[in-house]
CSV table of C-alpha atoms and ligand atoms in Angstrom, one decimal:
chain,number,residue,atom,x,y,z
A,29,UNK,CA,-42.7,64.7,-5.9
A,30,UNK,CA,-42.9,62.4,-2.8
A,31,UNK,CA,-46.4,60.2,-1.9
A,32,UNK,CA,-47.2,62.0,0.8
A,33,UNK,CA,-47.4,65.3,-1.2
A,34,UNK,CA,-50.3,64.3,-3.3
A,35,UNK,CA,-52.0,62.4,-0.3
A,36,UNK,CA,-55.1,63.8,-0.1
A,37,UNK,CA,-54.9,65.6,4.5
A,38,UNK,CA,-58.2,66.0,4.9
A,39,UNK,CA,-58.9,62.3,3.6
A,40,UNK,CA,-56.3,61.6,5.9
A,41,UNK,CA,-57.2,63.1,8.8
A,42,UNK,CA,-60.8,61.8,8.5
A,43,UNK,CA,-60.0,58.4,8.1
A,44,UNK,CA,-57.3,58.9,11.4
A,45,UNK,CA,-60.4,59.7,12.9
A,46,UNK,CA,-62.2,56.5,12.0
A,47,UNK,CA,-60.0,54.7,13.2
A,48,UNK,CA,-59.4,56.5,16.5
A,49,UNK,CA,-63.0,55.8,17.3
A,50,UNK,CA,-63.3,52.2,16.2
A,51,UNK,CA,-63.1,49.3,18.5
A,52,UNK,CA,-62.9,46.8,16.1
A,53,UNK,CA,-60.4,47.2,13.0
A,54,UNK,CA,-59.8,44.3,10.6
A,55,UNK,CA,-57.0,45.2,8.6
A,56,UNK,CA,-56.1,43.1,5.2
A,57,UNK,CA,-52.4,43.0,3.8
A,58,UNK,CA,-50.6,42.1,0.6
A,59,UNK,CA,-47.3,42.2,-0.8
A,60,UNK,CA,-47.2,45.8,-1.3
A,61,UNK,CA,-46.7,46.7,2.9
A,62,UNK,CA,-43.5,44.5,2.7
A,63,UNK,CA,-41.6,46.5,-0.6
A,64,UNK,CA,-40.5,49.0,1.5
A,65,UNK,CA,-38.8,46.3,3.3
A,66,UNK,CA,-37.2,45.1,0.0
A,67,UNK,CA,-39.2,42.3,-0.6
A,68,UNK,CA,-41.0,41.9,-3.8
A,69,UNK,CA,-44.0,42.3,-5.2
A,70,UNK,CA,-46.3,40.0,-7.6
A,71,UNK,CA,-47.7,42.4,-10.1
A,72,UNK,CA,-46.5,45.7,-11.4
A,73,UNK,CA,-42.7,47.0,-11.8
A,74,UNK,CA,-40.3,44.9,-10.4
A,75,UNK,CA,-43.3,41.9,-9.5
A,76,UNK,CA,-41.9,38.4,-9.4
A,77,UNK,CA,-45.1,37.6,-12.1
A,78,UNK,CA,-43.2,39.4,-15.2
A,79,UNK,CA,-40.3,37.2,-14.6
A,80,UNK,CA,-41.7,33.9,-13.5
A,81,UNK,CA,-44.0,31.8,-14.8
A,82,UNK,CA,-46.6,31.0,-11.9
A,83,UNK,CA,-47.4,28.0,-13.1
A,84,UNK,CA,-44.4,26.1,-13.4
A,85,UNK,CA,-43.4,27.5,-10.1
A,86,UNK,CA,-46.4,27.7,-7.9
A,87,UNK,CA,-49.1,24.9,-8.4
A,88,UNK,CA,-49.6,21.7,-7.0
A,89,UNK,CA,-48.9,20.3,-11.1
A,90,UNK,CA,-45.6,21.9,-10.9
A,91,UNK,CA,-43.8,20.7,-7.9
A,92,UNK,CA,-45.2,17.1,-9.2
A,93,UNK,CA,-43.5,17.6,-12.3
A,94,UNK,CA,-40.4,19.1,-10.8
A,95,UNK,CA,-40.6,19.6,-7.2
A,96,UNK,CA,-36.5,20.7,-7.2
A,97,UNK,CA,-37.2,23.3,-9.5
A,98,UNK,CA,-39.8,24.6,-7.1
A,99,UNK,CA,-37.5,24.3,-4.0
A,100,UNK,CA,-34.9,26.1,-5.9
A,101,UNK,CA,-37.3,29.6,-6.5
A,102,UNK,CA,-38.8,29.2,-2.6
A,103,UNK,CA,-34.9,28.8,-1.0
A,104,UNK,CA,-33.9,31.6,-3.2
A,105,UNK,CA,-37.0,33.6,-1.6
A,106,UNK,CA,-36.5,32.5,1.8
A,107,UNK,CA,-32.8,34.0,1.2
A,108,UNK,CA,-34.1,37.1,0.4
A,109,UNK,CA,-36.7,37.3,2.9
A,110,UNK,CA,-34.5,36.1,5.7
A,111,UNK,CA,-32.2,39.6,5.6
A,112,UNK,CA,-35.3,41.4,5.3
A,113,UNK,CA,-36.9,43.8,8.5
A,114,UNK,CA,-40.3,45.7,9.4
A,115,UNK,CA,-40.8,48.7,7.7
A,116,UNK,CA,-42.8,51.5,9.5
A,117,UNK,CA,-46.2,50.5,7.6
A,118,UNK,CA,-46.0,46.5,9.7
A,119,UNK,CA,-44.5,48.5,13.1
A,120,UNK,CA,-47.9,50.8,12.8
A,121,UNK,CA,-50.4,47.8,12.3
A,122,UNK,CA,-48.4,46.3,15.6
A,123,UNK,CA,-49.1,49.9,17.4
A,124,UNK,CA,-53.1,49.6,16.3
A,125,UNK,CA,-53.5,46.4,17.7
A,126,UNK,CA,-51.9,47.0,21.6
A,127,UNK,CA,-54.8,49.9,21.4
A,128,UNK,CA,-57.8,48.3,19.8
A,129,UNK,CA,-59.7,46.1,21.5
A,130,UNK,CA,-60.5,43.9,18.6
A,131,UNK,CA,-58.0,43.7,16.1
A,132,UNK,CA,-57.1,40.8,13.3
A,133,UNK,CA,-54.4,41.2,10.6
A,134,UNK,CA,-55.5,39.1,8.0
A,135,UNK,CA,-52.7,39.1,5.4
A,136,UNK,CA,-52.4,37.4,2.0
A,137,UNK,CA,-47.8,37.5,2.8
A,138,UNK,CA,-46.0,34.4,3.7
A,139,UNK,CA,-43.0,36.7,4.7
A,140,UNK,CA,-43.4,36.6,8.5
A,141,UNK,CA,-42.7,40.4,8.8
A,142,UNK,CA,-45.9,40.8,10.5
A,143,UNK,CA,-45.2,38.6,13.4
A,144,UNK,CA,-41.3,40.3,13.3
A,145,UNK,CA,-43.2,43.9,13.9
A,146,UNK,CA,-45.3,42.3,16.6
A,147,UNK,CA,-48.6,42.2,15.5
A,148,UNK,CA,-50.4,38.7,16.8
A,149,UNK,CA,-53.7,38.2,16.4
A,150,UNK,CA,-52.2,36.9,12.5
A,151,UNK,CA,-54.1,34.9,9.8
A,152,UNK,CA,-52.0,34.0,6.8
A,153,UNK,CA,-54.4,33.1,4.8
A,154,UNK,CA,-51.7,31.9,2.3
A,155,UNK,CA,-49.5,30.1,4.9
A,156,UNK,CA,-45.4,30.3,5.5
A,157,UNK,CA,-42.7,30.8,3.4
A,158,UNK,CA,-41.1,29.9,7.0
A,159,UNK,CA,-42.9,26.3,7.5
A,160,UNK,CA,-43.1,23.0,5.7
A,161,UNK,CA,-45.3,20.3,5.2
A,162,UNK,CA,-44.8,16.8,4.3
A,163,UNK,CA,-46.7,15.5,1.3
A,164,UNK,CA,-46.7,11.9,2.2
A,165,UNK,CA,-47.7,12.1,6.9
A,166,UNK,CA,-48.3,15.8,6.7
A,167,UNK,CA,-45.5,16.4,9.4
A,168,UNK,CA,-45.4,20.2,9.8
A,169,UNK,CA,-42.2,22.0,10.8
A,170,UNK,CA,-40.9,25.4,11.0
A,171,UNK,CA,-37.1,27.1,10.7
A,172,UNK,CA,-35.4,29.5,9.0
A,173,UNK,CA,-32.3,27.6,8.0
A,174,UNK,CA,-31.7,26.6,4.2
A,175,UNK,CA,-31.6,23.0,3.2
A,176,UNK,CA,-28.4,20.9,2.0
A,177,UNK,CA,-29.9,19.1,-0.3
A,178,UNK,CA,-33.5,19.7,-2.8
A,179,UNK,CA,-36.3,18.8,-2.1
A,180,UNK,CA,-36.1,18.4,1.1
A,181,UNK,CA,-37.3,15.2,3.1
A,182,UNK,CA,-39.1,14.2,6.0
A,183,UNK,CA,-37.6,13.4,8.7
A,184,UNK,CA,-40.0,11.1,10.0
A,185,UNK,CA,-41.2,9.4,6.6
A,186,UNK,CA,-39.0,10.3,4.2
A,187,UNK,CA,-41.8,11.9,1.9
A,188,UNK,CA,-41.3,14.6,0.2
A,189,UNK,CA,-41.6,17.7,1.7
A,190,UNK,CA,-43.3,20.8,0.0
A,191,UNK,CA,-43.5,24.9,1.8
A,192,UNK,CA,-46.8,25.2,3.8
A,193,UNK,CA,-47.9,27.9,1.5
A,194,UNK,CA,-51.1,27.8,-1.2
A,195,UNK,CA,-50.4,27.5,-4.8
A,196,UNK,CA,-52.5,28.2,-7.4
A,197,UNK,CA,-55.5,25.9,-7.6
A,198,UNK,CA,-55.5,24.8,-4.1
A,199,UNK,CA,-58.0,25.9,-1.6
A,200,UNK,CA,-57.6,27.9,1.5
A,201,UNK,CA,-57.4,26.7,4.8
A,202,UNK,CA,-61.4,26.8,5.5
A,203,UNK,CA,-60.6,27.4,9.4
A,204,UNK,CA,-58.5,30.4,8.4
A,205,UNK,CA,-60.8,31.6,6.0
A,206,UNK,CA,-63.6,30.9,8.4
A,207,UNK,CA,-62.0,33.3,10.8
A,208,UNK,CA,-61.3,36.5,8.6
A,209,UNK,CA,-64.7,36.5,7.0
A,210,UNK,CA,-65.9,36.9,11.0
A,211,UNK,CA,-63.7,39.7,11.6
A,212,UNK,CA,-64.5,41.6,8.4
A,213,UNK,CA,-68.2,41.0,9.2
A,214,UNK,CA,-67.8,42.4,12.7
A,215,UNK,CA,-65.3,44.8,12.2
A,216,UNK,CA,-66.3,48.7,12.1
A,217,UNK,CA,-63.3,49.7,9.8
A,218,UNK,CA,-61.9,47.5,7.5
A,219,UNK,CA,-58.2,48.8,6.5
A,220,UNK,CA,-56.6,47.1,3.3
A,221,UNK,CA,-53.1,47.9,2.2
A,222,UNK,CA,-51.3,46.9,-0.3
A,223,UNK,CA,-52.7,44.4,-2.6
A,224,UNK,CA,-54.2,44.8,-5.8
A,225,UNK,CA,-57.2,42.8,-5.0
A,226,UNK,CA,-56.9,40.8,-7.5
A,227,UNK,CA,-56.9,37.3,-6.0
A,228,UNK,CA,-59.8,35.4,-4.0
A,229,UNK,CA,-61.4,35.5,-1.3
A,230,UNK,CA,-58.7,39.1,-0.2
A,231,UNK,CA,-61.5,41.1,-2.2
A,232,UNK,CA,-64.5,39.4,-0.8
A,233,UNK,CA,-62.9,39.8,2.9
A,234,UNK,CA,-63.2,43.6,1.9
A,235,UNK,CA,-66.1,44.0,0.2
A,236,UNK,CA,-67.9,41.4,3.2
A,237,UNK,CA,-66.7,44.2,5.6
A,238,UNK,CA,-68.1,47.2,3.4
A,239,UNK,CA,-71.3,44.7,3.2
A,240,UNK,CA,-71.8,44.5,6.8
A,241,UNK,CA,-71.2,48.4,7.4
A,242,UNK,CA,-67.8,48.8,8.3
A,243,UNK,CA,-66.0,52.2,6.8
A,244,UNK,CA,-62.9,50.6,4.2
A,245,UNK,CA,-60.2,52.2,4.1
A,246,UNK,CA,-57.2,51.7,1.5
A,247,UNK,CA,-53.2,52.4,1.3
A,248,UNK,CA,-51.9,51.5,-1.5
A,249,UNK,CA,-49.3,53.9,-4.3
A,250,UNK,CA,-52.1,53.2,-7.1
A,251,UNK,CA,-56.3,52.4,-7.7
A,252,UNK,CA,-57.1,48.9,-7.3
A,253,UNK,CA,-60.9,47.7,-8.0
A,254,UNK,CA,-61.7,48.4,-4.2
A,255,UNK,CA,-60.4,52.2,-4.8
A,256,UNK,CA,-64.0,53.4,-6.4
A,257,UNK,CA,-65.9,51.6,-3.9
A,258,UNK,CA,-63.5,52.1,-0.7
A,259,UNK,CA,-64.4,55.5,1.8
A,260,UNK,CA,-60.8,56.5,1.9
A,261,UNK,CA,-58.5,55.4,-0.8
A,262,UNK,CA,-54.9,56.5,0.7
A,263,UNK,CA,-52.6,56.6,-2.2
A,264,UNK,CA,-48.8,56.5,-1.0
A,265,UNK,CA,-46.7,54.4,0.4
A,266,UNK,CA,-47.4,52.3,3.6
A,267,UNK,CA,-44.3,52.7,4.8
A,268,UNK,CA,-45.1,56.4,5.1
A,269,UNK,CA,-49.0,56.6,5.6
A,270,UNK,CA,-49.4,54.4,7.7
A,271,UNK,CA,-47.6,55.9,10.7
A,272,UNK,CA,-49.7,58.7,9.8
A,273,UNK,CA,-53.1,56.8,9.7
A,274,UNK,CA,-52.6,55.7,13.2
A,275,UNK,CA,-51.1,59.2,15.0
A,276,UNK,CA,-53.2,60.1,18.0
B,315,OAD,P1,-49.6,42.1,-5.8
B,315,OAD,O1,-48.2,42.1,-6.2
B,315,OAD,O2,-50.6,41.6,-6.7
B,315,OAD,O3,-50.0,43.7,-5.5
B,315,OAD,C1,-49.2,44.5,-4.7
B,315,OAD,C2,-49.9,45.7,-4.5
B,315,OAD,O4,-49.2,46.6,-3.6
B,315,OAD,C3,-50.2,46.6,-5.7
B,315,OAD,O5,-51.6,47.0,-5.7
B,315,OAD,C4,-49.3,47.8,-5.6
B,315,OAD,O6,-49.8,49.0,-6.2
B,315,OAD,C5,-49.2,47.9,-4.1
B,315,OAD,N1,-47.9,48.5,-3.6
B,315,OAD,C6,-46.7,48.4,-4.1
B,315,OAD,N2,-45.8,49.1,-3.3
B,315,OAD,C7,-46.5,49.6,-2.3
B,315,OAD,C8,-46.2,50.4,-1.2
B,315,OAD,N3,-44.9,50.8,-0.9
B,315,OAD,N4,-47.2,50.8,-0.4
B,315,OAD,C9,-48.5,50.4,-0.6
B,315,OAD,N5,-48.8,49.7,-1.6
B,315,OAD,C10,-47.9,49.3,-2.5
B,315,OAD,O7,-49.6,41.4,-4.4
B,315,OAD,P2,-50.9,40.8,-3.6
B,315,OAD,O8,-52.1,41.6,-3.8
B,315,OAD,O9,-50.4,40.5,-2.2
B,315,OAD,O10,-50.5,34.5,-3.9
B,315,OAD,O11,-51.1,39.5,-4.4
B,315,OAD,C11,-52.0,38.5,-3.9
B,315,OAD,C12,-51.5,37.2,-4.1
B,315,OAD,O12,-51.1,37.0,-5.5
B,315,OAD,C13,-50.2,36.8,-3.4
B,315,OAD,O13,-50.5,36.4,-2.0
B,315,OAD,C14,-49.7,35.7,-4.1
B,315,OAD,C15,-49.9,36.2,-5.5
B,315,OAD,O14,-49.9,35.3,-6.6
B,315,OAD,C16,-50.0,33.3,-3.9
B,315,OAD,O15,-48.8,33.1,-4.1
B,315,OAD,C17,-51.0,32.2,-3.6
């Protein structure tokens, strides 16, 4: 049996109504919008967490202790991500926005495929796979190409130079932050796909929208802690519901 078939149509067709109506549509993402573009997930089958050890990979400790190791599992993701291209679910979130008069994507991914589909109005609330920073003058730089040599260096100050995204332990850009808590606030539907909302603040920009009266809306192939609470808990795949979610 496909997703689709045990979607729930008149769940569906309510919340497409929702969000034909709303003028302002937050929308939160995680890594589950981009596996249908290949690119993997954290938790559950196939999630880069059963076979890596966040914490030698992914904290501020660890690239201390051995920032080539570190360098090593990011190039190896940037070579993955770099082949990788929109699936339907990002190319529907692009459609929403050219149509909605407020719209942020606030999204927990550091793939880029967002920006590749076309959305804009973007906070990645967990930064770049795709940018750099420099430890020592905090020179930022983007690019896609891979690096001769690990860890990488600065070109300005010879520092070392560490991916602009968050690792464990490290707090979130505050302007960033400060941004998608105002959109969920004054947003009147609040869609969140693919994450298991398991990692702060991306349940609290949710549950913030629900707070302040916006209708919630979930996509996602499985229940997450927001599914019991959410108005419309789509289960499927993105890839496939969403261009269904946003049909005139
Ligand atoms: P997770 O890997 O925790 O969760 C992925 C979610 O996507 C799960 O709830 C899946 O059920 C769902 N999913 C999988 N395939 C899907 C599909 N085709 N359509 C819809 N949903 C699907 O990823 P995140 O919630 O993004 O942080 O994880 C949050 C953060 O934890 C990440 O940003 C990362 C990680 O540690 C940092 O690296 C700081």
């Amino acid at each position: 049996m496909n997703g689709i078939n045990q979607l729930n149509h008149e769940s569906l067709a309510r919340a497409r109504s929702e969000i034909f109506q709303a003028d302002g549509i937050a929308v939160l993402t995680g890594a589950g919008i981009s596996a249908e573009s290949g690119v993997p997930t954290f938790r559950g089958p196939g999630g880069l967490w059963n076979n890596y050890r966040a914490e030698e990979l992914a904290t501020p400790e660890a690239f201390r202790r051995d920032p080539r190791l570190v360098w090593e599992w990011y190039q190896w993701r940037r070579n993955l991500m770099a082949e990788k291209k929109p699936n339907p679910g990002h190319l529907a979130l692009a459609e929403l926005e050219e149509r909605t008069p407020d719209f942020t994507l606030i999204t927990q991914n550091v793939d880029g495929l967002h920006a590749l589909a076309g959305s804009r109005n973007i906070l990645e609330l967990h930064g770049s796979i795709w940018r750099t920073r420099c430890v020592s003058c905090g020179g930022k730089a983007a690019g896609r190409e891979p690096w001769p040599e690990l860890p990488p260096r600065c070109p300005t100050c010879r520092g070392l130079v560490r991916p602009d995204v968050v690792w464990f332990g490290e707090a979130l850009n505050e302007a960033l932050l400060g941004r998608a808590f105002a959109a969920a606030s004054a947003c009147r539907v609040m869609l969140v796909v693919g994450t298991s909302a398991l990692v702060q603040p991306a349940a609290t920009v949710a549950w913030l929208a629900q707070k302040a009266g916006a209708v919630l809306i979930e996509v996602n192939v499985e229940p997450t802690p927001l599914s019991a609470r959410a108005q419309f808990s789509l289960m499927g795949p993105s890839g496939r519901i969403l261009p269904l979610l946003i049909e005139k």
